[in-house]
XYZ file of C-alpha atoms in Angstrom:
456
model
C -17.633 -49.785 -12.684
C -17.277 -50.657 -16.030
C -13.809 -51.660 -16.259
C -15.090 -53.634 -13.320
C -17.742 -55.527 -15.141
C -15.082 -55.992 -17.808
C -13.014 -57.825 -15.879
C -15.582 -60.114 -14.304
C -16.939 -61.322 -17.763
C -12.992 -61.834 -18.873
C -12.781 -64.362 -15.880
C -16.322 -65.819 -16.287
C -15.207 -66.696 -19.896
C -12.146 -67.854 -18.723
C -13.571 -70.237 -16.200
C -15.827 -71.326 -18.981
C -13.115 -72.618 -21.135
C -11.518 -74.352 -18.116
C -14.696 -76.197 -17.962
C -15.015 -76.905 -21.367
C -11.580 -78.521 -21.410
C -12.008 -80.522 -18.242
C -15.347 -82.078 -19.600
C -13.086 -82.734 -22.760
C -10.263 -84.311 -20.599
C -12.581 -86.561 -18.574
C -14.678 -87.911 -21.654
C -11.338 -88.629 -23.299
C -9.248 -89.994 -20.383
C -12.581 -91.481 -18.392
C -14.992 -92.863 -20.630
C -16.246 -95.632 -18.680
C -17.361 -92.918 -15.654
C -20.172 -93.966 -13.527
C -23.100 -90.249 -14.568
C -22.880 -90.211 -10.066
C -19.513 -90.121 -10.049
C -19.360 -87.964 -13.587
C -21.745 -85.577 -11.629
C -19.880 -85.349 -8.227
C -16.599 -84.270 -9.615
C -18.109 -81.950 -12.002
C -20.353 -80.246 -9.102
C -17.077 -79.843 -7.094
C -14.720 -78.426 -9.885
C -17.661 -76.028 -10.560
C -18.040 -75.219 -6.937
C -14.272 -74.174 -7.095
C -14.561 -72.446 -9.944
C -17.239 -70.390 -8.770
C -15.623 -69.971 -5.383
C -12.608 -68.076 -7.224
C -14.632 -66.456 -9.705
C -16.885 -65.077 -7.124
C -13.993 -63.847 -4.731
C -12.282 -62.416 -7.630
C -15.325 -60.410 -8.217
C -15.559 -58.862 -4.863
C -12.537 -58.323 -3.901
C -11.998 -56.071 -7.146
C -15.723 -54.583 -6.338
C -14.428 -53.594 -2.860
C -11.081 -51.885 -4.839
C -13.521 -50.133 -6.909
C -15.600 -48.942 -4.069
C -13.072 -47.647 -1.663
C -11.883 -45.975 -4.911
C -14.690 -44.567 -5.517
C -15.236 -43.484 -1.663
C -11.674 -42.118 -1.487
C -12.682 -39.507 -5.077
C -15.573 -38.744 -3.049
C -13.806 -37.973 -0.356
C -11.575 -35.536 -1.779
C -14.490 -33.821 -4.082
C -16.191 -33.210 -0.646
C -13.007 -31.839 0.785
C -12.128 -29.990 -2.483
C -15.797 -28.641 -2.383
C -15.244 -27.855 1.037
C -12.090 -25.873 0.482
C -13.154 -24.125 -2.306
C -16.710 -22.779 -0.388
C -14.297 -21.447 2.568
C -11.836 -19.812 -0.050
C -14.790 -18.115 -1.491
C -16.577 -17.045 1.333
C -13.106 -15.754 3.274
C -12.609 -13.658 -0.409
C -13.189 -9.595 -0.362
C -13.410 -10.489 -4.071
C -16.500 -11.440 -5.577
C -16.582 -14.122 -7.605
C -19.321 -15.070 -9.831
C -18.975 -18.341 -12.575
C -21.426 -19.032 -14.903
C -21.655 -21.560 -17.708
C -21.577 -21.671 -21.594
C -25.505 -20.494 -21.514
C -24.526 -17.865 -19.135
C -26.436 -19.568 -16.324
C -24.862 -18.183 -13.082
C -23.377 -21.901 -11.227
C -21.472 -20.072 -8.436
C -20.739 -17.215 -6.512
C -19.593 -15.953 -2.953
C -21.445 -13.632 -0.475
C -19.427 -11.037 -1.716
C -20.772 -11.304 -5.104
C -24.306 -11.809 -3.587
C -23.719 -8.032 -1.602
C -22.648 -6.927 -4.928
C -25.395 -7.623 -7.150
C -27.841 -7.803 -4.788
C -28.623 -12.096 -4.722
C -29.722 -14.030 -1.872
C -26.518 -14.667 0.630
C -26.436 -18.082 0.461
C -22.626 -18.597 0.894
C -22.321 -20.463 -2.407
C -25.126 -19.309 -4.299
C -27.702 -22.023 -5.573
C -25.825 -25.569 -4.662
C -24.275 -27.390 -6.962
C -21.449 -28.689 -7.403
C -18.344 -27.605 -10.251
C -17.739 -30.280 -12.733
C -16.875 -33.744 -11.962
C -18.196 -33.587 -8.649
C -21.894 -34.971 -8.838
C -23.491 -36.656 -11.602
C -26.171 -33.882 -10.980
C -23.896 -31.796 -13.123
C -24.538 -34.224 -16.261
C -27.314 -32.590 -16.728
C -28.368 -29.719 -18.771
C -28.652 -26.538 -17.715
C -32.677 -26.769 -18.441
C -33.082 -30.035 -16.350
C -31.431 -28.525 -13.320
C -33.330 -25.073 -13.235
C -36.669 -27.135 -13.389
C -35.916 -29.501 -10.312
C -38.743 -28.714 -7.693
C -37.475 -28.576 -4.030
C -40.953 -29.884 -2.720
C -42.132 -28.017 0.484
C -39.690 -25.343 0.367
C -40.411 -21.635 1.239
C -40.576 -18.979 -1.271
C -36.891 -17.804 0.620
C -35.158 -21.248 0.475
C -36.879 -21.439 -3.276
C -35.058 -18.063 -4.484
C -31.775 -18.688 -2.715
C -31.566 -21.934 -5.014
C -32.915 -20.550 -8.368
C -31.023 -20.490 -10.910
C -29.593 -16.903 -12.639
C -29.004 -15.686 -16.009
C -25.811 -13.071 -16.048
C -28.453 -10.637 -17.892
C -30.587 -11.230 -14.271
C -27.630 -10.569 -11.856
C -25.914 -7.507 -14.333
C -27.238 -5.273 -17.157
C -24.041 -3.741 -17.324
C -23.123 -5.035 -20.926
C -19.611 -5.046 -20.625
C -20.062 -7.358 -17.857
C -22.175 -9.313 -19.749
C -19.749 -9.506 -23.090
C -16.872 -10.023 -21.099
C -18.256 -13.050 -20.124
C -19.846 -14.211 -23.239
C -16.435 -13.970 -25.124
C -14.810 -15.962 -22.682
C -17.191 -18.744 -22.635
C -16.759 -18.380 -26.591
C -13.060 -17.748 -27.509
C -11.342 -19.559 -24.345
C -9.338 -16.332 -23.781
C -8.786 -14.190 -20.591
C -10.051 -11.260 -20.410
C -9.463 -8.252 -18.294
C -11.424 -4.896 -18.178
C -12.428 -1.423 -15.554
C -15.555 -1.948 -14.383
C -18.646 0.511 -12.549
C -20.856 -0.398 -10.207
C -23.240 2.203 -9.630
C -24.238 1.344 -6.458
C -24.635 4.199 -3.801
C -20.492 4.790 -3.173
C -20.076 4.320 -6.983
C -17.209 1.680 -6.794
C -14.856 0.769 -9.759
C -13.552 -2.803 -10.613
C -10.560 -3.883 -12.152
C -12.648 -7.768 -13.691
C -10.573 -10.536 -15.196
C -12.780 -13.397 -16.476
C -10.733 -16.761 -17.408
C -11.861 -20.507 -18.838
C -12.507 -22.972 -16.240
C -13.164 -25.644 -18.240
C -16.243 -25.177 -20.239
C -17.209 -22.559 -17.594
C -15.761 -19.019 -17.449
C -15.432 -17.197 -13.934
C -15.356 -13.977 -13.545
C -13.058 -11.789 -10.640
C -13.921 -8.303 -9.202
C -11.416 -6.877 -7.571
C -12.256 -3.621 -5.733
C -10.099 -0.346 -6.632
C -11.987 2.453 -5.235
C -9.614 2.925 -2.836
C -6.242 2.971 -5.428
C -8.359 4.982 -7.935
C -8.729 7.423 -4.679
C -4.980 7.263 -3.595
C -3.814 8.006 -7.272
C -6.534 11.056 -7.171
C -4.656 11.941 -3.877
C -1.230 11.419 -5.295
C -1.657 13.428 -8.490
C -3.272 17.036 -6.605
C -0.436 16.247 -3.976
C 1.887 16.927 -6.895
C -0.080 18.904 -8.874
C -0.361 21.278 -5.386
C 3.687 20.566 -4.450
C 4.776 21.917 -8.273
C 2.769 24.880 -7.818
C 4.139 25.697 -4.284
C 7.611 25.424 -5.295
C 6.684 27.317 -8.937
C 5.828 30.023 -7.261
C 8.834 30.952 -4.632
C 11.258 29.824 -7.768
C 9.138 32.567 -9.902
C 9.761 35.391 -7.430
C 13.469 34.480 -6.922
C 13.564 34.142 -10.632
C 12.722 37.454 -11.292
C 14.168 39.097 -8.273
C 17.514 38.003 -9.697
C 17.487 38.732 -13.428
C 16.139 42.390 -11.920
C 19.229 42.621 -10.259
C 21.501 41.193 -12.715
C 19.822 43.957 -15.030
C 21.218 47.072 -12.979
C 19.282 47.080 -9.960
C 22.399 45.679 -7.928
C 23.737 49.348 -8.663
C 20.870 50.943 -6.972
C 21.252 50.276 -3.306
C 17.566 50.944 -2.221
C 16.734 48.386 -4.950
C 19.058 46.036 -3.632
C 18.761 45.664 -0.037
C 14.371 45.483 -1.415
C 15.376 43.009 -3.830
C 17.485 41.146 -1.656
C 15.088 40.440 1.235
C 12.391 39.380 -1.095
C 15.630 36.579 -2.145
C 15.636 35.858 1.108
C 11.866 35.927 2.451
C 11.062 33.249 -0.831
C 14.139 31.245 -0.015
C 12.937 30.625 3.700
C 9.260 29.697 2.199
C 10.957 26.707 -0.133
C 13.280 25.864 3.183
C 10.123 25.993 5.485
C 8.307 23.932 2.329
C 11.077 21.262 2.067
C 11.660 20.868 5.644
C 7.753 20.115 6.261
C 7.816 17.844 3.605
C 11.187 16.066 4.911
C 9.303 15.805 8.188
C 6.140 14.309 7.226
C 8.043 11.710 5.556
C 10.063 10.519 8.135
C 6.739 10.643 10.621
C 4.814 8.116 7.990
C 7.528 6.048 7.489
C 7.756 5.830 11.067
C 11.738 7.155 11.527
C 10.388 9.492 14.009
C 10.983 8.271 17.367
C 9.783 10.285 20.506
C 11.957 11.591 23.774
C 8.804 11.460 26.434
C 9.309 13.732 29.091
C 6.789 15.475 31.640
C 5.970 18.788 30.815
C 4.049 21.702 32.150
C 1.098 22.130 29.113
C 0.488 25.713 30.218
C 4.575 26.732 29.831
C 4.742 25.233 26.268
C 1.823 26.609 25.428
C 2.677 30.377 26.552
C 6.309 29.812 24.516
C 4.762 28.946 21.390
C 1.746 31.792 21.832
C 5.250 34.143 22.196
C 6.553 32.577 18.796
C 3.319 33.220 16.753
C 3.277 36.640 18.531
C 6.247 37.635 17.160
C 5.890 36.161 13.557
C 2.777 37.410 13.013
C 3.760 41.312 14.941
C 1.887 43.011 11.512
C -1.632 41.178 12.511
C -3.694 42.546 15.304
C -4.983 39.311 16.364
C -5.398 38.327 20.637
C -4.565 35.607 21.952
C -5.557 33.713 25.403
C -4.724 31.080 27.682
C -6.713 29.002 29.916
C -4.611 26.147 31.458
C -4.169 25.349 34.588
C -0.489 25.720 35.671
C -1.097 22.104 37.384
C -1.594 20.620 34.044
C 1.340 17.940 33.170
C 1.255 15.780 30.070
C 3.886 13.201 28.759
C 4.835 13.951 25.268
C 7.573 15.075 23.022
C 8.608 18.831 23.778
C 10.069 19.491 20.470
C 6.673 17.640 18.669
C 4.140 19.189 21.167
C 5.753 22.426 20.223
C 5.519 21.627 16.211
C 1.888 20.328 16.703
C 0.819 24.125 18.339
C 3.026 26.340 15.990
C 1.634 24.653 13.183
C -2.509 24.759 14.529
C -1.829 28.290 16.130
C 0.010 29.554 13.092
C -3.058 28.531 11.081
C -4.918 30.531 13.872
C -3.975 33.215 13.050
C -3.419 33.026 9.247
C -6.619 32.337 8.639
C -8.344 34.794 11.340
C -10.166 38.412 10.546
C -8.842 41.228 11.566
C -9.054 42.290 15.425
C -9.646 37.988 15.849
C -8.550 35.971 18.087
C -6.787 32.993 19.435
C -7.994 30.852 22.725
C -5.930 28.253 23.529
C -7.723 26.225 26.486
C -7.377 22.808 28.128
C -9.771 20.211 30.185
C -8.334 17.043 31.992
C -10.793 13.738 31.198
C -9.964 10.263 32.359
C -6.273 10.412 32.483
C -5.917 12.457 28.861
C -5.708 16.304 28.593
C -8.084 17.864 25.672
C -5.891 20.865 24.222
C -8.207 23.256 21.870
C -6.848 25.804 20.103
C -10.007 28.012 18.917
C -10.625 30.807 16.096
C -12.810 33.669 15.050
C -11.759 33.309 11.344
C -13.641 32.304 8.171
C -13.978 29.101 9.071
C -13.824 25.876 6.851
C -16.873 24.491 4.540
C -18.351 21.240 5.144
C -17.213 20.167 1.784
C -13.544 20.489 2.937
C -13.722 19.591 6.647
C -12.743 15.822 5.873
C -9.914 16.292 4.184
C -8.056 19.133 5.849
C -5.775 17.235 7.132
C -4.222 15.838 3.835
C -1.278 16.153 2.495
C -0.731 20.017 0.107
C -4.855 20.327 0.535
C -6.269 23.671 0.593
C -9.400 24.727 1.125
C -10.714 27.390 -0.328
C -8.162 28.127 -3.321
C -9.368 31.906 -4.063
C -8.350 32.623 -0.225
C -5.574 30.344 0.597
C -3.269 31.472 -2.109
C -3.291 34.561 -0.592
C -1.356 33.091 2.438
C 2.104 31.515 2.846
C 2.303 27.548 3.512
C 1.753 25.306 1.795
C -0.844 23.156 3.415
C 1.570 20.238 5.165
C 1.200 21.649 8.513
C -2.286 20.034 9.568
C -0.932 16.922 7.870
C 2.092 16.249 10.456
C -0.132 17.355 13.195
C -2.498 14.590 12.655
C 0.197 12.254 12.861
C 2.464 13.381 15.439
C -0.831 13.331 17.710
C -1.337 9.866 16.882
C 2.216 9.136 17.388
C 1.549 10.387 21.041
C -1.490 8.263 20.909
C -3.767 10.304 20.809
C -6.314 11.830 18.849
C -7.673 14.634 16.586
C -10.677 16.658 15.919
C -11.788 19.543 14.261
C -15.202 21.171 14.380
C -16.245 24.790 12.095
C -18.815 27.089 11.229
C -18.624 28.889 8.488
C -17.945 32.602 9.209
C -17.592 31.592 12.694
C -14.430 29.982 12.986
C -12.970 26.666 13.397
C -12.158 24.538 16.658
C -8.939 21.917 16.824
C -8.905 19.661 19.831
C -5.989 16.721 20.649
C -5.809 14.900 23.084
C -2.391 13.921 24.965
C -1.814 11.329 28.111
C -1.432 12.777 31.283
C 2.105 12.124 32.991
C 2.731 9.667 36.054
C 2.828 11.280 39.158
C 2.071 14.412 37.941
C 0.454 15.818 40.826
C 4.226 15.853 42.403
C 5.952 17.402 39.460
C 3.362 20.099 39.198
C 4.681 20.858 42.927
């Protein structure tokens, strides 16, 4: 507008002078000019004059408008934009200016600290956009919004940082920023009821500074995960390695010329050598399952046949226990799964059966048929598991109970590749205990087409 008004004054003046020098020219070159006739010609070239000045004028005030219209335009759009990208963010977001007055943030902020969810926070626009923002901070906090509710009122106050967060490194992250015009990127705590951590970067915007949060509870938990995985996978193989260790330097110390001592010596080599094969081969297999190299050979079986193999497997691997076992399928029962992964998912919750079972226990293995899935439980009279470590006993190398675990082989992977060759099957997984009255695994497998005829 002012390079408008400029311009205008540039031409007025100019017209000026062209009237100045035609009054010159006609009192020079027309002296003896009737005043009429003076006055006609002077109230036309004036009327032209003004005619060009005057279009001039608005056709360069319609440029300026439609200029201005088009800015406006794209601030609204830009504005628009930038409140969807906020409000589709996981993020929160939070910016405040060089008072540490809180101009924007996004609902995910407002869950986060607890402000009103009003998509943007209290509306105003970022810099540039809205000659509101030419004022001071002050001005804008004292605006009334006349006949609003006490709601509508506190969704468009206006927040100190101190007000949202008394966390002070928060609050000095934020102040340097707005100070020193540097990035700056720190762990954060919010103790809120799941006590989540942060990783916050704050950066210059301008004379603003706006602050990131991006949530990594979850990759704090994974690295938790990953380090007892190989924290647990060291000791397991330590401790085969150990025996084998010393079983061999006994030997290579004279025992190999004792042959009582060797042949004892010798099948420990052997027994510790199949627990790191068993160890390595689980681990082999539950990395092909996650990585989803595991592809499955469907074929209709009869549930209660597979079951009555495996129950003869764990009979005879575990012949030194005095645990029972029973079976209650019916023979008609047909499911459509893997054989070789429906045998590896009841070895390995069997096994554990019987492991972790008191002496004279037992093992029931029973099925029910429900909407097209059969439920397979395999249930216990052991020790059963705490409801501290119920969640996770299906993760990878976990094991409940340390004091009592250790005392049996595996090396906790077995629950692990159930849980996923089950859902590889589609279906699912459940586990239910008591403590001191044993534990109850259930998983569920589709039933196969047509299996009424098979079953005949």
């Amino acid at each position: 507008m002012k390079d408008l008004a400029r311009r205008v004054w540039l031409v007025t003046i100019a017209a000026l002078l062209i009237f100045v020098v035609y009054e010159t020219i006609k009192t020079v070159l027309f002296p003896h000019m009737s005043v009429v006739a003076s006055h006609v010609v002077t109230v036309i070239i004036v009327a032209v004059m003004t005619f060009f000045v005057s279009r001039y004028a608005f056709r360069r005030y319609s440029q300026v408008l439609s200029e201005t219209q088009r800015q406006t335009a794209i601030t609204q759009e830009t504005n628009r934009l930038l409140a969807g990208v906020l409000e589709t963010m996981r993020e929160a977001v939070v910016i405040v200016d060089p008072e540490m007055q809180v101009e924007l943030y996004n609902d995910a902020a407002a869950a986060m600290f607890k402000l009103p969810a009003t998509g943007a926070g209290r509306p105003r626009a970022l810099p540039g956009a809205s000659s509101d923002y030419a004022q001071g901070p002050q001005e804008r906090q004292q605006q009334p919004l006349l006949g609003a509710s006490k709601d509508v009122a506190d969704s468009i106050r206006s927040y100190r940082l101190t007000e949202v967060t008394r966390d002070p490194a928060i609050n000095a992250a934020f102040r340097r920023v707005a100070a020193d015009k540097t990035q700056v990127e720190l762990r954060v705590q919010i103790a809120d009821r799941d006590h989540r951590s942060f990783q916050l970067n704050v950066a210059p915007l301008g004379d603003l500074a706006v602050g990131v949060f991006f949530d990594i509870t979850q990759l704090e938990k994974l690295e938790r995960v990953r380090r007892e995985f190989f924290a647990n996978l060291s000791h397991e193989l330590r401790t085969p390695l150990t025996a084998m260790l010393a079983c061999s330097e006994t030997l290579m110390s004279g025992a190999m010329d004792d042959p009582d001592s060797r042949t004892r010596f010798v099948e420990m080599l052997h027994k510790h050598a199949k627990r790191m094969s068993a160890l390595i081969s689980d681990i082999s297999d539950l990395s092909a399952i996650e990585s989803g190299q595991v592809e499955l050979t469907l074929e209709r079986l009869r549930l209660r046949r597979v079951v009555a193999d495996i129950v003869a497997l764990a009979k005879s691997q575990r012949a030194d226990t005095d645990i029972s076992f029973s079976i209650s399928i019916p023979d008609g029962f047909v499911v459509e799964a893997d054989r070789t992964r429906l045998e590896q998912i009841l070895y390995n919750i069997i096994d554990n059966a019987v492991k972790f079972n008191r002496p004279g226990g037992s093992v029931c293995v029973s099925a029910v048929e429900k909407e097209g899935w059969v439920a397979i439980t395999i249930e216990d009279t052991g020790a059963g598991i705490t409801a501290l470590d119920l969640p996770r006993v299906f993760e990878r190398l976990y094991r409940g109970d340390k004091s009592r675990s250790r005392k049996t082989e595996g090396a906790g992977l077995g629950l692990a590749i159930v849980k996923h060759l089950v859902h590889a099957h589609g279906g699912e997984l459940t586990v239910t205990s008591e403590l001191g009255q044993g534990s109850r695994f259930t998983f569920t497998l589709p039933v196969a087409a047509h299996a009424a005829e098979f079953a005949r």
